[in-house]
Amino acid sequence: MDAKELLRRYIEQRRELGESELVLDSLNVEDVLRVIGAAGASRPSRAARAAQAASPTVREFDPADTRDWRTSLRDAGVNVDTPITAATPPVDVSPKPEPPAITTTDDMAFKKGIVVASDEADLIPDTILKLRSLDEIAEKVKKCRRCPLYETATNAVPGEGDPHAELVCVGEAPGAKEDETGRPFVGQAGQLLTKILAAIDMTREQVFICNVLKHRPPGNRNPQPEEVEACSPYLIRQLELIKPKVIVAFGTFAAQTLLQTKTPLGQLRGLVHRYHGIPLIVTYHPAALLRNPAWKRPTWEDVKLARRILDSAPRS
Ligand code: URA
């Protein structure tokens, strides 16, 4: 098979997984398919058309149609049936059964979850414990010198959204765009987060969005344990004040920090954990989805679980 044909199949696969943008160039998926002369390039898939008719905002997050690209890849000699387990996390290409419906708090599978010890408050300095509103926290964060990250950052990124939000989204740390604007999740990953929220009928304004770290680590390097220790009291206080119905941890870092565990993300997904009694769902970070669109489907399942909790649970 020639390279052009392989490229066509690859791009079609990405389109079937719900992508309409390519990260590394200015063309979108349809443009590329037109350039390489793929048949039906301007025609969206059946699933995409159905999703678009139902709601344009969920179009890029419809994971339903997975048939044709897998057949194409099999024809091209690619093994799509054996899960990849080596260094990379498994790519889930098979449809999964729906998670069990949740109707009451008693029904929730909390037994499987991790209960976080409640002695963290002792680690929170009095000055942060005494902050009485999200605005007060934001002011404090802007002046924070508890770790050296403020020296290299342009702006602090305390978080934003509804102070009474039922859903709180927690990410890792601000990136370049967030550092530039002082707002969380406003870059490319943030745009995807907005679409993920739209897929469960939520807007950014209805939720609260924040990160474990409130200042950008230089060059987007991984947060250091001392930085997390210094910064996490702000997050703890934010969650204490908001008391959401559900928390979604986006990515390994947010999940492991909130749950105080080293367990890999793959094993944390699909369970309802608890953070001080509040249901907590773990899912992939939107930046990871940009690199691997096959994770969109499991992410969609995770956020649907969060949505079901929102629709059913009284506030803890
Ligand atoms: N990644 C994050 O974890 N948080 C942001 O705010 C932006 C990108």
mmCIF file of C-alpha atoms and ligand atoms in Angstrom:
data_model
loop_
_atom_site.group_PDB
_atom_site.id
_atom_site.type_symbol
_atom_site.label_atom_id
_atom_site.label_comp_id
_atom_site.label_asym_id
_atom_site.label_seq_id
_atom_site.Cartn_x
_atom_site.Cartn_y
_atom_site.Cartn_z
ATOM 1 C CA MET A 1 0.000 0.000 0.000
ATOM 2 C CA ASP A 2 1.403 3.406 -0.905
ATOM 3 C CA ALA A 3 2.072 6.126 1.620
ATOM 4 C CA LYS A 4 -0.770 8.310 0.355
ATOM 5 C CA GLU A 5 -3.292 5.534 0.855
ATOM 6 C CA LEU A 6 -1.976 4.862 4.368
ATOM 7 C CA LEU A 7 -2.189 8.571 5.175
ATOM 8 C CA ARG A 8 -5.760 8.687 3.868
ATOM 9 C CA ARG A 9 -6.738 5.771 6.114
ATOM 10 C CA TYR A 10 -5.030 7.313 9.110
ATOM 11 C CA ILE A 11 -6.744 10.670 8.634
ATOM 12 C CA GLU A 12 -10.084 8.939 8.087
ATOM 13 C CA GLN A 13 -9.539 7.029 11.303
ATOM 14 C CA ARG A 14 -8.997 10.284 13.143
ATOM 15 C CA ARG A 15 -12.122 11.742 11.590
ATOM 16 C CA GLU A 16 -14.114 8.685 12.668
ATOM 17 C CA LEU A 17 -12.835 9.210 16.189
ATOM 18 C CA GLY A 18 -14.356 12.648 16.130
ATOM 19 C CA GLU A 19 -11.402 14.855 15.158
ATOM 20 C CA SER A 20 -11.914 17.796 12.868
ATOM 21 C CA GLU A 21 -8.649 19.592 13.598
ATOM 22 C CA LEU A 22 -5.056 18.575 13.067
ATOM 23 C CA VAL A 23 -2.732 19.877 15.701
ATOM 24 C CA LEU A 24 0.440 20.220 13.680
ATOM 25 C CA ASP A 25 -0.774 22.228 10.695
ATOM 26 C CA SER A 26 -3.430 24.711 9.720
ATOM 27 C CA LEU A 27 -5.499 22.245 7.695
ATOM 28 C CA ASN A 28 -8.461 20.481 9.170
ATOM 29 C CA VAL A 29 -9.242 16.827 8.577
ATOM 30 C CA GLU A 30 -11.598 17.583 5.653
ATOM 31 C CA ASP A 31 -8.966 19.794 3.978
ATOM 32 C CA VAL A 32 -6.353 17.052 4.181
ATOM 33 C CA LEU A 33 -8.723 14.426 2.846
ATOM 34 C CA ARG A 34 -9.567 16.733 -0.072
ATOM 35 C CA VAL A 35 -5.857 17.390 -0.742
ATOM 36 C CA ILE A 36 -5.091 13.669 -0.939
ATOM 37 C CA GLY A 37 -8.204 13.057 -3.025
ATOM 38 C CA ALA A 38 -10.145 10.844 -0.639
ATOM 39 C CA ALA A 39 -13.647 9.962 -1.772
ATOM 40 C CA GLY A 40 -16.393 11.676 0.237
ATOM 41 C CA ALA A 41 -13.888 13.975 1.866
ATOM 42 C CA SER A 42 -16.329 16.768 2.476
ATOM 43 C CA ARG A 43 -18.992 14.416 3.733
ATOM 44 C CA PRO A 44 -18.955 13.865 7.503
ATOM 45 C CA SER A 45 -19.469 10.314 8.829
ATOM 46 C CA ARG A 46 -22.980 9.069 9.601
ATOM 47 C CA ALA A 47 -22.265 9.292 13.331
ATOM 48 C CA ALA A 48 -20.866 12.794 12.962
ATOM 49 C CA ARG A 49 -23.922 13.888 10.948
ATOM 50 C CA ALA A 50 -26.299 12.412 13.514
ATOM 51 C CA ALA A 51 -24.418 14.043 16.387
ATOM 52 C CA GLN A 52 -24.301 17.349 14.553
ATOM 53 C CA ALA A 53 -28.030 17.246 13.949
ATOM 54 C CA ALA A 54 -28.637 16.558 17.630
ATOM 55 C CA SER A 55 -26.188 19.130 18.909
ATOM 56 C CA PRO A 56 -23.360 20.825 17.005
ATOM 57 C CA THR A 57 -21.375 21.230 20.197
ATOM 58 C CA VAL A 58 -20.977 17.485 20.814
ATOM 59 C CA ARG A 59 -19.947 16.723 17.225
ATOM 60 C CA GLU A 60 -16.245 16.372 17.931
ATOM 61 C CA PHE A 61 -16.882 14.219 20.909
ATOM 62 C CA ASP A 62 -19.100 11.543 19.399
ATOM 63 C CA PRO A 63 -17.183 8.290 19.708
ATOM 64 C CA ALA A 64 -19.937 6.124 18.221
ATOM 65 C CA ASP A 65 -18.724 5.124 14.769
ATOM 66 C CA THR A 66 -15.643 2.908 15.068
ATOM 67 C CA ARG A 67 -16.286 0.372 12.290
ATOM 68 C CA ASP A 68 -14.624 1.439 9.070
ATOM 69 C CA TRP A 69 -11.192 2.614 10.192
ATOM 70 C CA ARG A 70 -10.573 -0.584 12.113
ATOM 71 C CA THR A 71 -11.394 -2.616 9.029
ATOM 72 C CA SER A 72 -9.063 -0.387 7.013
ATOM 73 C CA LEU A 73 -6.251 -0.825 9.504
ATOM 74 C CA ARG A 74 -6.752 -4.593 9.626
ATOM 75 C CA ASP A 75 -6.612 -4.637 5.817
ATOM 76 C CA ALA A 76 -3.361 -2.690 6.026
ATOM 77 C CA GLY A 77 -1.920 -5.373 8.304
ATOM 78 C CA VAL A 78 -2.185 -3.468 11.573
ATOM 79 C CA ASN A 79 -3.158 -5.491 14.622
ATOM 80 C CA VAL A 80 -5.960 -3.504 16.225
ATOM 81 C CA ASP A 81 -7.333 -6.430 18.192
ATOM 82 C CA THR A 82 -4.539 -6.943 20.705
ATOM 83 C CA PRO A 83 -4.372 -4.271 23.415
ATOM 84 C CA ILE A 84 -1.065 -2.423 23.612
ATOM 85 C CA THR A 85 0.354 -2.853 27.092
ATOM 86 C CA ALA A 86 4.044 -1.999 26.885
ATOM 87 C CA ALA A 87 5.363 1.481 27.701
ATOM 88 C CA THR A 88 2.331 3.282 26.300
ATOM 89 C CA PRO A 89 -1.047 3.149 28.039
ATOM 90 C CA PRO A 90 -3.547 0.799 26.409
ATOM 91 C CA VAL A 91 -5.492 2.223 23.499
ATOM 92 C CA ASP A 92 -9.066 1.175 23.998
ATOM 93 C CA VAL A 93 -10.651 0.571 20.598
ATOM 94 C CA SER A 94 -13.402 -1.797 21.662
ATOM 95 C CA PRO A 95 -16.867 -0.616 22.668
ATOM 96 C CA LYS A 96 -17.282 -0.845 26.427
ATOM 97 C CA PRO A 97 -20.470 -1.708 28.280
ATOM 98 C CA GLU A 98 -22.239 1.261 29.836
ATOM 99 C CA PRO A 99 -21.240 1.888 33.457
ATOM 100 C CA PRO A 100 -24.045 0.951 35.847
ATOM 101 C CA ALA A 101 -26.798 3.525 36.167
ATOM 102 C CA ILE A 102 -26.568 5.528 39.380
ATOM 103 C CA THR A 103 -29.780 6.538 41.015
ATOM 104 C CA THR A 104 -29.009 7.253 44.647
ATOM 105 C CA THR A 105 -25.925 7.800 46.723
ATOM 106 C CA ASP A 106 -26.390 4.321 48.156
ATOM 107 C CA ASP A 107 -26.195 2.871 44.676
ATOM 108 C CA MET A 108 -22.815 4.433 43.981
ATOM 109 C CA ALA A 109 -19.900 2.078 43.742
ATOM 110 C CA PHE A 110 -18.056 3.917 46.490
ATOM 111 C CA LYS A 111 -16.943 0.647 48.026
ATOM 112 C CA LYS A 112 -14.441 0.330 45.211
ATOM 113 C CA GLY A 113 -13.161 3.850 45.667
ATOM 114 C CA ILE A 114 -10.355 5.260 47.726
ATOM 115 C CA VAL A 115 -11.180 7.123 50.890
ATOM 116 C CA VAL A 116 -8.728 9.925 51.467
ATOM 117 C CA ALA A 117 -7.605 10.460 55.016
ATOM 118 C CA SER A 118 -9.036 13.618 56.493
ATOM 119 C CA ASP A 119 -5.974 14.912 58.312
ATOM 120 C CA GLU A 120 -4.815 17.118 55.425
ATOM 121 C CA ALA A 121 -6.302 20.152 57.078
ATOM 122 C CA ASP A 122 -3.450 19.987 59.599
ATOM 123 C CA LEU A 123 -1.059 20.663 56.739
ATOM 124 C CA ILE A 124 -2.886 23.766 55.594
ATOM 125 C CA PRO A 125 -1.409 26.952 56.989
ATOM 126 C CA ASP A 126 -3.773 29.009 59.079
ATOM 127 C CA THR A 127 -3.587 31.920 56.663
ATOM 128 C CA ILE A 128 -5.025 29.753 53.887
ATOM 129 C CA LEU A 129 -7.562 28.010 56.129
ATOM 130 C CA LYS A 130 -8.927 31.413 57.087
ATOM 131 C CA LEU A 131 -9.578 32.493 53.499
ATOM 132 C CA ARG A 132 -13.337 32.807 53.296
ATOM 133 C CA SER A 133 -14.080 33.053 49.589
ATOM 134 C CA LEU A 134 -12.683 32.056 46.214
ATOM 135 C CA ASP A 135 -11.882 35.708 45.571
ATOM 136 C CA GLU A 136 -9.815 35.866 48.755
ATOM 137 C CA ILE A 137 -7.978 32.719 47.657
ATOM 138 C CA ALA A 138 -7.334 34.248 44.228
ATOM 139 C CA GLU A 139 -5.887 37.398 45.803
ATOM 140 C CA LYS A 140 -3.664 35.336 48.069
ATOM 141 C CA VAL A 141 -2.503 33.149 45.166
ATOM 142 C CA LYS A 142 -1.554 36.246 43.154
ATOM 143 C CA LYS A 143 0.803 37.300 45.946
ATOM 144 C CA CYS A 144 1.988 33.783 46.757
ATOM 145 C CA ARG A 145 5.688 33.206 47.411
ATOM 146 C CA ARG A 146 5.356 29.753 48.960
ATOM 147 C CA CYS A 147 7.496 28.270 46.172
ATOM 148 C CA PRO A 148 9.793 29.838 43.534
ATOM 149 C CA LEU A 149 7.409 29.336 40.580
ATOM 150 C CA TYR A 150 6.132 32.921 40.869
ATOM 151 C CA GLU A 151 9.614 34.101 39.821
ATOM 152 C CA THR A 152 9.338 32.641 36.324
ATOM 153 C CA ALA A 153 5.571 32.975 35.845
ATOM 154 C CA THR A 154 3.894 35.992 34.252
ATOM 155 C CA ASN A 155 0.549 35.570 36.006
ATOM 156 C CA ALA A 156 -0.891 33.399 38.730
ATOM 157 C CA VAL A 157 -3.786 31.202 37.592
ATOM 158 C CA PRO A 158 -5.994 30.668 40.646
ATOM 159 C CA GLY A 159 -8.984 29.185 38.772
ATOM 160 C CA GLU A 160 -12.315 30.493 37.601
ATOM 161 C CA GLY A 161 -16.002 29.681 37.380
ATOM 162 C CA ASP A 162 -19.112 29.411 39.494
ATOM 163 C CA PRO A 163 -18.288 29.616 43.225
ATOM 164 C CA HIS A 164 -21.317 27.373 43.824
ATOM 165 C CA ALA A 165 -20.454 24.956 41.020
ATOM 166 C CA GLU A 166 -21.697 21.395 41.302
ATOM 167 C CA LEU A 167 -18.767 20.220 39.200
ATOM 168 C CA VAL A 168 -15.112 21.133 39.707
ATOM 169 C CA CYS A 169 -12.538 20.287 37.015
ATOM 170 C CA VAL A 170 -8.979 19.939 38.278
ATOM 171 C CA GLY A 171 -5.988 19.952 35.926
ATOM 172 C CA GLU A 172 -2.255 19.875 36.458
ATOM 173 C CA ALA A 173 -0.749 23.335 36.077
ATOM 174 C CA PRO A 174 -1.047 26.389 33.848
ATOM 175 C CA GLY A 175 0.580 26.247 30.412
ATOM 176 C CA ALA A 176 1.874 29.110 28.291
ATOM 177 C CA LYS A 177 -1.503 30.564 27.336
ATOM 178 C CA GLU A 178 -2.810 30.285 30.887
ATOM 179 C CA ASP A 179 0.310 31.981 32.219
ATOM 180 C CA GLU A 180 -0.141 34.769 29.678
ATOM 181 C CA THR A 181 -3.827 35.353 30.524
ATOM 182 C CA GLY A 182 -4.116 34.331 34.182
ATOM 183 C CA ARG A 183 -7.012 32.022 33.229
ATOM 184 C CA PRO A 184 -7.106 28.202 33.448
ATOM 185 C CA PHE A 185 -7.487 25.933 30.417
ATOM 186 C CA VAL A 186 -7.634 28.590 27.705
ATOM 187 C CA GLY A 187 -5.095 27.054 25.299
ATOM 188 C CA GLN A 188 -5.655 24.150 22.937
ATOM 189 C CA ALA A 189 -6.255 21.663 25.756
ATOM 190 C CA GLY A 190 -8.679 24.153 27.264
ATOM 191 C CA GLN A 191 -10.683 24.358 24.052
ATOM 192 C CA LEU A 192 -11.016 20.599 24.160
ATOM 193 C CA LEU A 193 -12.067 20.772 27.803
ATOM 194 C CA THR A 194 -14.840 23.182 26.780
ATOM 195 C CA LYS A 195 -16.027 20.589 24.237
ATOM 196 C CA ILE A 196 -15.836 17.790 26.804
ATOM 197 C CA LEU A 197 -18.062 19.851 29.093
ATOM 198 C CA ALA A 198 -20.443 20.558 26.206
ATOM 199 C CA ALA A 199 -20.738 16.807 25.650
ATOM 200 C CA ILE A 200 -22.392 16.570 29.076
ATOM 201 C CA ASP A 201 -24.421 19.749 28.524
ATOM 202 C CA MET A 202 -22.282 21.962 30.691
ATOM 203 C CA THR A 203 -20.592 25.267 30.047
ATOM 204 C CA ARG A 204 -17.378 26.584 31.513
ATOM 205 C CA GLU A 205 -19.421 29.193 33.389
ATOM 206 C CA GLN A 206 -21.425 26.493 35.183
ATOM 207 C CA VAL A 207 -18.387 24.711 36.591
ATOM 208 C CA PHE A 208 -15.232 25.711 38.436
ATOM 209 C CA ILE A 209 -11.961 25.061 36.623
ATOM 210 C CA CYS A 210 -8.598 25.061 38.376
ATOM 211 C CA ASN A 211 -5.276 23.297 38.664
ATOM 212 C CA VAL A 212 -3.161 21.698 41.350
ATOM 213 C CA LEU A 213 -0.425 24.280 40.697
ATOM 214 C CA LYS A 214 -1.394 27.925 40.400
ATOM 215 C CA HIS A 215 1.799 29.108 38.697
ATOM 216 C CA ARG A 216 3.285 27.708 35.497
ATOM 217 C CA PRO A 217 6.315 25.438 35.853
ATOM 218 C CA PRO A 218 8.964 26.747 33.426
ATOM 219 C CA GLY A 219 8.739 25.096 30.024
ATOM 220 C CA ASN A 220 5.717 23.091 31.250
ATOM 221 C CA ARG A 221 7.999 20.712 33.118
ATOM 222 C CA ASN A 222 6.440 18.304 35.617
ATOM 223 C CA PRO A 223 5.505 19.822 38.961
ATOM 224 C CA GLN A 224 7.972 19.064 41.749
ATOM 225 C CA PRO A 225 6.803 17.541 45.047
ATOM 226 C CA GLU A 226 7.782 20.699 47.013
ATOM 227 C CA GLU A 227 5.707 22.820 44.625
ATOM 228 C CA VAL A 228 2.708 20.558 45.081
ATOM 229 C CA GLU A 229 3.124 20.635 48.830
ATOM 230 C CA ALA A 230 3.334 24.400 48.797
ATOM 231 C CA CYS A 231 0.433 24.963 46.423
ATOM 232 C CA SER A 232 -2.119 22.242 47.176
ATOM 233 C CA PRO A 233 -3.528 23.978 50.290
ATOM 234 C CA TYR A 234 -5.127 26.485 47.900
ATOM 235 C CA LEU A 235 -6.839 23.701 45.985
ATOM 236 C CA ILE A 236 -7.925 22.002 49.196
ATOM 237 C CA ARG A 237 -9.445 25.271 50.444
ATOM 238 C CA GLN A 238 -11.123 25.916 47.069
ATOM 239 C CA LEU A 239 -12.783 22.501 47.193
ATOM 240 C CA GLU A 240 -13.726 23.017 50.831
ATOM 241 C CA LEU A 241 -15.478 26.296 50.007
ATOM 242 C CA ILE A 242 -17.182 25.136 46.807
ATOM 243 C CA LYS A 243 -18.289 21.732 48.169
ATOM 244 C CA PRO A 244 -19.137 20.457 44.689
ATOM 245 C CA LYS A 245 -21.286 17.421 44.010
ATOM 246 C CA VAL A 246 -18.533 15.898 41.937
ATOM 247 C CA ILE A 247 -14.877 16.499 41.114
ATOM 248 C CA VAL A 248 -13.297 15.437 37.823
ATOM 249 C CA ALA A 249 -9.529 15.027 37.954
ATOM 250 C CA PHE A 250 -8.089 15.474 34.465
ATOM 251 C CA GLY A 251 -4.854 13.559 34.096
ATOM 252 C CA THR A 252 -2.543 11.491 36.233
ATOM 253 C CA PHE A 253 -1.141 14.385 38.143
ATOM 254 C CA ALA A 254 -4.445 15.827 39.398
ATOM 255 C CA ALA A 255 -5.769 12.348 40.162
ATOM 256 C CA GLN A 256 -2.708 11.178 42.073
ATOM 257 C CA THR A 257 -2.469 14.429 44.011
ATOM 258 C CA LEU A 258 -6.117 14.479 45.077
ATOM 259 C CA LEU A 259 -6.201 10.781 45.894
ATOM 260 C CA GLN A 260 -2.726 10.712 47.470
ATOM 261 C CA THR A 261 -1.723 7.689 45.449
ATOM 262 C CA LYS A 262 0.826 6.576 42.888
ATOM 263 C CA THR A 263 -1.665 4.261 41.175
ATOM 264 C CA PRO A 264 -1.555 4.742 37.383
ATOM 265 C CA LEU A 265 -4.404 6.603 35.722
ATOM 266 C CA GLY A 266 -5.545 3.481 33.846
ATOM 267 C CA GLN A 267 -6.363 1.827 37.158
ATOM 268 C CA LEU A 268 -8.001 4.913 38.664
ATOM 269 C CA ARG A 269 -10.425 5.413 35.769
ATOM 270 C CA GLY A 270 -13.867 3.815 35.807
ATOM 271 C CA LEU A 271 -14.288 4.028 39.585
ATOM 272 C CA VAL A 272 -16.093 6.522 41.754
ATOM 273 C CA HIS A 273 -13.491 7.657 44.283
ATOM 274 C CA ARG A 274 -14.103 9.985 47.163
ATOM 275 C CA TYR A 275 -12.273 13.124 48.068
ATOM 276 C CA HIS A 276 -13.371 13.998 51.610
ATOM 277 C CA GLY A 277 -16.742 12.444 50.881
ATOM 278 C CA ILE A 278 -17.121 14.122 47.480
ATOM 279 C CA PRO A 279 -17.381 11.736 44.504
ATOM 280 C CA LEU A 280 -14.288 12.049 42.342
ATOM 281 C CA ILE A 281 -13.941 10.774 38.782
ATOM 282 C CA VAL A 282 -10.575 10.334 37.100
ATOM 283 C CA THR A 283 -10.100 10.758 33.373
ATOM 284 C CA TYR A 284 -7.485 11.572 30.745
ATOM 285 C CA HIS A 285 -6.036 15.064 30.503
ATOM 286 C CA PRO A 286 -7.328 16.967 27.436
ATOM 287 C CA ALA A 287 -3.716 17.493 26.295
ATOM 288 C CA ALA A 288 -3.320 13.706 26.199
ATOM 289 C CA LEU A 289 -6.436 13.470 24.033
ATOM 290 C CA LEU A 290 -4.867 15.878 21.555
ATOM 291 C CA ARG A 291 -1.964 13.468 21.241
ATOM 292 C CA ASN A 292 -4.106 10.345 21.249
ATOM 293 C CA PRO A 293 -7.665 10.856 19.996
ATOM 294 C CA ALA A 294 -8.489 7.182 20.742
ATOM 295 C CA TRP A 295 -8.775 8.222 24.380
ATOM 296 C CA LYS A 296 -11.714 10.466 23.575
ATOM 297 C CA ARG A 297 -14.166 7.613 23.850
ATOM 298 C CA PRO A 298 -13.124 6.490 27.369
ATOM 299 C CA THR A 299 -13.000 10.133 28.434
ATOM 300 C CA TRP A 300 -16.517 10.574 27.186
ATOM 301 C CA GLU A 301 -17.598 7.570 29.273
ATOM 302 C CA ASP A 302 -15.872 9.029 32.335
ATOM 303 C CA VAL A 303 -17.560 12.406 32.054
ATOM 304 C CA LYS A 304 -20.902 10.751 31.409
ATOM 305 C CA LEU A 305 -20.419 8.987 34.751
ATOM 306 C CA ALA A 306 -19.756 12.360 36.361
ATOM 307 C CA ARG A 307 -22.925 13.680 34.707
ATOM 308 C CA ARG A 308 -24.951 10.784 36.118
ATOM 309 C CA ILE A 309 -23.665 11.516 39.593
ATOM 310 C CA LEU A 310 -24.626 15.181 39.147
ATOM 311 C CA ASP A 311 -28.087 14.163 38.042
ATOM 312 C CA SER A 312 -28.618 11.795 40.927
ATOM 313 C CA ALA A 313 -26.658 12.635 44.024
ATOM 314 C CA PRO A 314 -27.584 15.101 46.686
ATOM 315 C CA ARG A 315 -24.670 17.339 47.637
ATOM 316 C CA SER A 316 -22.442 15.594 50.191
HETATM 317 N N1 URA B 1 -3.154 22.051 31.345
HETATM 318 C C1 URA B 1 -3.570 22.049 32.632
HETATM 319 O O1 URA B 1 -3.425 21.067 33.339
HETATM 320 N N2 URA B 1 -4.130 23.160 33.092
HETATM 321 C C2 URA B 1 -4.331 24.260 32.361
HETATM 322 O O2 URA B 1 -4.872 25.221 32.884
HETATM 323 C C3 URA B 1 -3.908 24.212 31.027
HETATM 324 C C4 URA B 1 -3.315 23.112 30.531
#
